[in-house]
Amino acid sequence: ACLVKFRAMIGDILGIDPEKVDGNAALFSIGLESLGLFELREKIANEFHVPLPPPTLFFKHSTARALAKYFCVNEKFTKIVD
């Protein structure tokens, strides 16, 4: 469920069907550049009701799957994601 949320957010930013977002591809390689990453930060903050994540989040978690895993495994977000 969490990966689906991230694919939907990324698909919305890129203007493509979320099904076409490769969860294992690096965000930069699927077309998310600086402005897109800024928008994704805002979407994450709104979706998960958290402060804006630091930009370094995308260096540590550079794919949709890695972001989903971070937010699904991180105990403070688990109740929000489920």
Coordinates of C-alpha atoms in Angstrom, one line a residue:
A1 CA 0.0 0.0 0.0
C2 CA 2.8 2.4 0.8
L3 CA 4.6 1.8 -2.5
V4 CA 1.4 2.5 -4.3
K5 CA 1.1 5.9 -2.5
F6 CA 4.6 6.8 -3.6
R7 CA 4.1 5.7 -7.2
A8 CA 0.9 7.8 -7.3
M9 CA 2.7 10.9 -5.9
I10 CA 5.5 10.5 -8.4
G11 CA 3.2 9.7 -11.3
D12 CA 1.2 12.9 -10.5
I13 CA 4.3 15.0 -10.5
L14 CA 5.5 13.5 -13.8
G15 CA 2.1 13.5 -15.4
I16 CA 2.1 9.8 -16.0
D17 CA 0.1 6.7 -15.0
P18 CA 1.4 5.6 -11.5
E19 CA 1.5 2.0 -12.9
K20 CA 4.3 3.2 -15.2
V21 CA 6.5 4.4 -12.3
D22 CA 9.2 1.9 -11.8
G23 CA 9.5 1.5 -8.0
N24 CA 13.1 0.3 -8.3
A25 CA 14.4 3.0 -10.6
A26 CA 16.3 6.0 -9.3
L27 CA 14.1 9.1 -9.0
F28 CA 16.5 11.1 -11.2
S29 CA 16.5 8.4 -13.9
I30 CA 12.7 8.5 -14.2
G31 CA 12.6 12.2 -14.7
L32 CA 12.3 13.7 -11.2
E33 CA 14.7 16.7 -11.1
S34 CA 15.2 19.4 -8.5
L35 CA 11.7 21.0 -8.9
G36 CA 10.0 17.6 -9.0
L37 CA 11.8 16.5 -5.8
F38 CA 10.8 19.7 -4.1
E39 CA 7.2 18.9 -5.0
L40 CA 7.6 15.4 -3.8
R41 CA 8.8 16.6 -0.5
E42 CA 5.7 18.7 -0.2
K43 CA 3.5 15.8 -1.1
I44 CA 5.2 13.6 1.5
A45 CA 4.7 16.2 4.1
N46 CA 1.0 16.5 3.3
E47 CA 0.3 12.8 2.8
F48 CA 2.0 11.7 6.0
H49 CA 1.3 14.8 8.1
V50 CA 4.9 15.3 8.9
P51 CA 7.3 18.3 8.6
L52 CA 9.0 18.7 5.2
P53 CA 11.6 16.0 4.9
P54 CA 15.1 17.2 4.3
P55 CA 16.4 17.2 0.7
T56 CA 19.0 14.6 1.7
L57 CA 16.1 12.1 2.1
F58 CA 16.3 11.4 -1.6
F59 CA 20.0 10.7 -1.5
K60 CA 19.5 8.1 1.2
H61 CA 16.3 6.7 -0.3
S62 CA 16.6 7.3 -4.0
T63 CA 13.8 5.1 -5.4
A64 CA 10.0 4.9 -4.8
R65 CA 10.5 1.5 -3.2
A66 CA 13.2 2.8 -0.8
L67 CA 11.0 5.8 0.2
A68 CA 8.0 3.5 0.8
K69 CA 10.2 1.1 2.9
Y70 CA 11.5 4.0 5.0
F71 CA 8.0 5.4 5.7
C72 CA 6.4 1.9 6.2
V73 CA 9.2 0.6 8.5
N74 CA 9.8 3.7 10.4
E75 CA 7.7 3.3 13.6
K76 CA 6.5 6.9 13.8
F77 CA 4.9 6.6 10.3
T78 CA 3.5 3.1 10.5
K79 CA 0.1 4.1 11.9
I80 CA -0.2 6.9 9.2
V81 CA 0.6 4.5 6.3
D82 CA -1.7 1.5 7.4

